[in-house]
Amino acid sequence: MCEGKAVTQAEGEEAGQPLTVSSVQEDSFNVTDLNSLRAPLDIPIPDPPPKDDEMETDKQEKKEVPKCGFLPGNEKVLALLALVKPEVWTLKEKCILVITWIQHLIPKIEDGNDFGVAIQEKVLERVNAVKTKVEAFQTTISKYFSERGDAVAKASKETHVMDYRALVHERDEAVYGELRAMVLDLRAFYAELYHIISSNLEKIVNPKGEEKPSMY
């Protein structure tokens, strides 16, 4: 049990290190011109139909839509995702580690002096809340690929509809803001976990040693 305490205390001391202020201040997370995030869409734009064809009936054979080539993802967004996704996974794993550690420290319920146990449970509640929010980040990332893929598919199918092309760019710009917010939230989560664990470490490790509940 002592070994577990040492490992977790070290984890707590390092909790605020992976995401520092300098990480948020990197140029890649401080783009002011969102148009610079746009990726080229290699989707041919068809010529407008001649006036003589405007009154064609549905029975007449339609002209084939120009075929598209390979359509890669947005390299700038993918580069940001390569930075953010490992941090999301790391924080989730740290939350699981802390939750498991505290659960093993909760003593058997007995009569009297369960104040420390109440603090353990409160810390667990906060850590679980952070874990849930981090898992939502993973859902947001997956949703980006799904929504962008749908927009690209529509743009490549309905090549004459410019709004579908704009939708692809709008999705890229939107996810940039979401990723930047994720980084700021991850930093705040690390600070919160560090504070709550370090401030209540004695009560977490030895819940029966305190007579009064005084959670920070």
Short mmCIF file of C-alpha atoms in Angstrom, two decimals:
data_model
loop_
_atom_site.label_atom_id
_atom_site.label_comp_id
_atom_site.label_asym_id
_atom_site.label_seq_id
_atom_site.Cartn_x
_atom_site.Cartn_y
_atom_site.Cartn_z
CA MET A 1 0.00 0.00 0.00
CA CYS A 2 2.92 2.33 0.68
CA GLU A 3 4.25 1.71 -2.81
CA GLY A 4 0.86 2.63 -4.25
CA LYS A 5 0.89 5.88 -2.30
CA ALA A 6 4.34 6.83 -3.61
CA VAL A 7 3.40 6.17 -7.21
CA THR A 8 0.16 8.12 -7.02
CA GLN A 9 1.71 11.06 -5.22
CA ALA A 10 4.31 11.29 -7.97
CA GLU A 11 1.50 11.15 -10.52
CA GLY A 12 -0.19 14.03 -8.74
CA GLU A 13 2.96 16.15 -8.69
CA GLU A 14 3.41 15.64 -12.42
CA ALA A 15 -0.26 16.09 -13.28
CA GLY A 16 0.09 19.68 -14.40
CA GLN A 17 3.19 19.13 -16.52
CA PRO A 18 2.02 17.50 -19.80
CA LEU A 19 -0.02 20.56 -20.81
CA THR A 20 1.57 23.86 -19.84
CA VAL A 21 0.74 27.41 -20.84
CA SER A 22 3.38 27.25 -23.58
CA SER A 23 1.49 24.39 -25.24
CA VAL A 24 -1.59 26.57 -25.62
CA GLN A 25 0.52 29.44 -26.93
CA GLU A 26 1.94 27.46 -29.85
CA ASP A 27 1.25 28.98 -33.26
CA SER A 28 -0.74 25.94 -34.37
CA PHE A 29 -3.32 26.63 -31.65
CA ASN A 30 -3.48 30.38 -32.23
CA VAL A 31 -4.58 30.75 -35.83
CA THR A 32 -6.36 34.06 -36.40
CA ASP A 33 -7.22 33.56 -40.08
CA LEU A 34 -9.42 30.47 -40.14
CA ASN A 35 -9.40 30.48 -43.94
CA SER A 36 -5.79 29.30 -43.72
CA LEU A 37 -7.10 26.02 -42.29
CA ARG A 38 -8.97 25.15 -45.46
CA ALA A 39 -7.84 22.10 -47.38
CA PRO A 40 -8.08 22.02 -51.18
CA LEU A 41 -10.98 19.96 -52.51
CA ASP A 42 -10.00 18.12 -55.69
CA ILE A 43 -13.58 18.00 -56.89
CA PRO A 44 -14.17 19.14 -60.50
CA ILE A 45 -16.70 21.93 -60.92
CA PRO A 46 -18.99 21.17 -63.86
CA ASP A 47 -19.69 23.77 -66.53
CA PRO A 48 -23.10 25.40 -66.33
CA PRO A 49 -25.63 23.82 -68.71
CA PRO A 50 -26.17 25.63 -72.03
CA LYS A 51 -29.40 27.55 -72.43
CA ASP A 52 -30.70 25.06 -74.97
CA ASP A 53 -30.54 22.31 -72.36
CA GLU A 54 -32.39 24.17 -69.65
CA MET A 55 -35.77 22.81 -70.75
CA GLU A 56 -34.66 19.20 -71.13
CA THR A 57 -37.10 16.66 -69.75
CA ASP A 58 -36.21 13.98 -67.23
CA LYS A 59 -36.52 11.38 -69.97
CA GLN A 60 -33.40 12.65 -71.67
CA GLU A 61 -30.12 11.15 -70.58
CA LYS A 62 -28.25 13.30 -68.09
CA LYS A 63 -24.62 14.13 -68.55
CA GLU A 64 -22.21 12.24 -66.34
CA VAL A 65 -20.86 14.05 -63.31
CA PRO A 66 -17.07 14.55 -63.48
CA LYS A 67 -15.35 11.90 -61.41
CA CYS A 68 -13.24 12.91 -58.41
CA GLY A 69 -9.79 11.68 -57.60
CA PHE A 70 -8.39 10.74 -54.20
CA LEU A 71 -9.69 13.16 -51.56
CA PRO A 72 -7.35 13.34 -48.54
CA GLY A 73 -8.28 14.80 -45.18
CA ASN A 74 -7.30 18.25 -43.98
CA GLU A 75 -3.59 17.91 -43.21
CA LYS A 76 -3.55 20.89 -40.83
CA VAL A 77 -6.42 19.51 -38.77
CA LEU A 78 -4.92 16.02 -38.82
CA ALA A 79 -1.65 17.45 -37.48
CA LEU A 80 -3.51 19.09 -34.58
CA LEU A 81 -5.38 15.87 -33.88
CA ALA A 82 -2.06 14.04 -33.72
CA LEU A 83 -1.10 16.39 -30.87
CA VAL A 84 -4.39 16.39 -28.99
CA LYS A 85 -5.48 12.74 -29.16
CA PRO A 86 -2.50 11.36 -27.17
CA GLU A 87 -3.12 13.96 -24.45
CA VAL A 88 -6.77 12.95 -24.26
CA TRP A 89 -5.84 9.28 -23.93
CA THR A 90 -3.18 10.05 -21.33
CA LEU A 91 -5.54 12.01 -19.10
CA LYS A 92 -8.21 9.32 -19.39
CA GLU A 93 -5.68 6.68 -18.32
CA LYS A 94 -4.55 8.84 -15.39
CA CYS A 95 -8.17 9.19 -14.26
CA ILE A 96 -8.64 5.42 -14.40
CA LEU A 97 -5.42 4.96 -12.40
CA VAL A 98 -6.48 7.42 -9.69
CA ILE A 99 -10.00 5.96 -9.50
CA THR A 100 -8.63 2.43 -9.06
CA TRP A 101 -6.12 3.60 -6.45
CA ILE A 102 -8.71 5.42 -4.32
CA GLN A 103 -11.20 2.56 -4.57
CA HIS A 104 -8.60 0.20 -3.10
CA LEU A 105 -8.01 2.64 -0.22
CA ILE A 106 -11.66 2.86 0.83
CA PRO A 107 -11.95 0.95 4.13
CA LYS A 108 -14.76 -1.30 5.24
CA ILE A 109 -17.81 0.66 6.36
CA GLU A 110 -17.90 0.76 10.16
CA ASP A 111 -19.74 2.70 12.83
CA GLY A 112 -18.26 6.12 13.53
CA ASN A 113 -15.49 8.24 12.00
CA ASP A 114 -16.32 7.76 8.34
CA PHE A 115 -15.51 11.38 7.51
CA GLY A 116 -12.40 10.41 5.58
CA VAL A 117 -14.40 7.93 3.53
CA ALA A 118 -16.80 10.71 2.56
CA ILE A 119 -13.85 12.72 1.27
CA GLN A 120 -12.56 9.74 -0.69
CA GLU A 121 -15.97 9.38 -2.31
CA LYS A 122 -16.11 13.09 -3.13
CA VAL A 123 -12.70 12.96 -4.79
CA LEU A 124 -13.80 9.88 -6.73
CA GLU A 125 -16.87 11.78 -7.89
CA ARG A 126 -14.75 14.66 -9.20
CA VAL A 127 -12.26 12.37 -10.94
CA ASN A 128 -15.09 10.41 -12.56
CA ALA A 129 -16.61 13.68 -13.78
CA VAL A 130 -13.31 14.62 -15.45
CA LYS A 131 -13.06 11.16 -17.01
CA THR A 132 -16.57 11.51 -18.46
CA LYS A 133 -15.72 14.89 -19.99
CA VAL A 134 -12.52 13.51 -21.51
CA GLU A 135 -14.45 10.60 -23.03
CA ALA A 136 -16.75 13.19 -24.62
CA PHE A 137 -13.67 14.65 -26.33
CA GLN A 138 -13.07 11.29 -28.01
CA THR A 139 -16.66 11.30 -29.24
CA THR A 140 -16.21 14.82 -30.63
CA ILE A 141 -13.13 13.75 -32.58
CA SER A 142 -14.90 10.73 -34.08
CA LYS A 143 -17.91 12.89 -34.93
CA TYR A 144 -15.67 15.30 -36.86
CA PHE A 145 -14.51 12.58 -39.25
CA SER A 146 -18.07 11.32 -39.71
CA GLU A 147 -19.54 14.75 -40.42
CA ARG A 148 -16.67 15.87 -42.64
CA GLY A 149 -16.82 12.60 -44.57
CA ASP A 150 -20.53 13.12 -45.19
CA ALA A 151 -19.92 16.69 -46.37
CA VAL A 152 -17.12 15.62 -48.73
CA ALA A 153 -19.30 12.82 -50.11
CA LYS A 154 -22.11 15.26 -50.82
CA ALA A 155 -19.72 17.76 -52.40
CA SER A 156 -18.27 15.09 -54.69
CA LYS A 157 -21.73 13.81 -55.66
CA GLU A 158 -23.48 17.15 -56.09
CA THR A 159 -20.53 18.93 -57.71
CA HIS A 160 -22.65 21.88 -58.83
CA VAL A 161 -23.79 22.72 -55.27
CA MET A 162 -21.21 25.12 -53.85
CA ASP A 163 -22.77 25.04 -50.39
CA TYR A 164 -21.55 21.47 -49.87
CA ARG A 165 -17.99 22.60 -50.54
CA ALA A 166 -18.45 25.45 -48.08
CA LEU A 167 -19.80 22.94 -45.55
CA VAL A 168 -16.52 21.01 -45.66
CA HIS A 169 -14.55 24.18 -44.91
CA GLU A 170 -16.97 25.20 -42.17
CA ARG A 171 -16.51 21.81 -40.48
CA ASP A 172 -12.72 22.20 -40.55
CA GLU A 173 -12.91 25.68 -39.05
CA ALA A 174 -15.35 24.52 -36.37
CA VAL A 175 -13.20 21.58 -35.27
CA TYR A 176 -10.21 23.89 -34.91
CA GLY A 177 -12.07 25.86 -32.25
CA GLU A 178 -13.17 22.62 -30.61
CA LEU A 179 -9.60 21.30 -30.47
CA ARG A 180 -8.29 24.53 -28.99
CA ALA A 181 -11.00 24.41 -26.33
CA MET A 182 -10.04 20.80 -25.61
CA VAL A 183 -6.44 21.79 -24.93
CA LEU A 184 -7.54 24.53 -22.55
CA ASP A 185 -9.92 22.13 -20.79
CA LEU A 186 -7.25 19.43 -20.50
CA ARG A 187 -4.93 21.89 -18.81
CA ALA A 188 -7.71 22.94 -16.42
CA PHE A 189 -8.52 19.29 -15.64
CA TYR A 190 -4.90 18.55 -14.76
CA ALA A 191 -4.83 21.56 -12.44
CA GLU A 192 -8.10 20.48 -10.80
CA LEU A 193 -6.93 16.90 -10.25
CA TYR A 194 -3.59 18.03 -8.89
CA HIS A 195 -5.26 20.43 -6.46
CA ILE A 196 -7.93 18.07 -5.15
CA ILE A 197 -5.54 15.10 -4.75
CA SER A 198 -2.62 17.00 -3.22
CA SER A 199 -4.89 18.95 -0.85
CA ASN A 200 -6.65 15.82 0.39
CA LEU A 201 -3.85 13.28 0.03
CA GLU A 202 -3.64 12.52 3.76
CA LYS A 203 -7.40 11.94 3.99
CA ILE A 204 -7.37 9.80 0.85
CA VAL A 205 -4.55 7.56 2.09
CA ASN A 206 -5.65 7.43 5.74
CA PRO A 207 -9.42 8.10 5.81
CA LYS A 208 -9.79 7.02 9.45
CA GLY A 209 -7.15 9.43 10.72
CA GLU A 210 -9.22 12.64 10.56
CA GLU A 211 -11.98 13.47 13.01
CA LYS A 212 -13.54 16.31 11.03
CA PRO A 213 -14.35 16.51 7.32
CA SER A 214 -12.56 19.54 5.93
CA MET A 215 -12.25 18.98 2.21
CA TYR A 216 -10.44 21.69 0.30
#
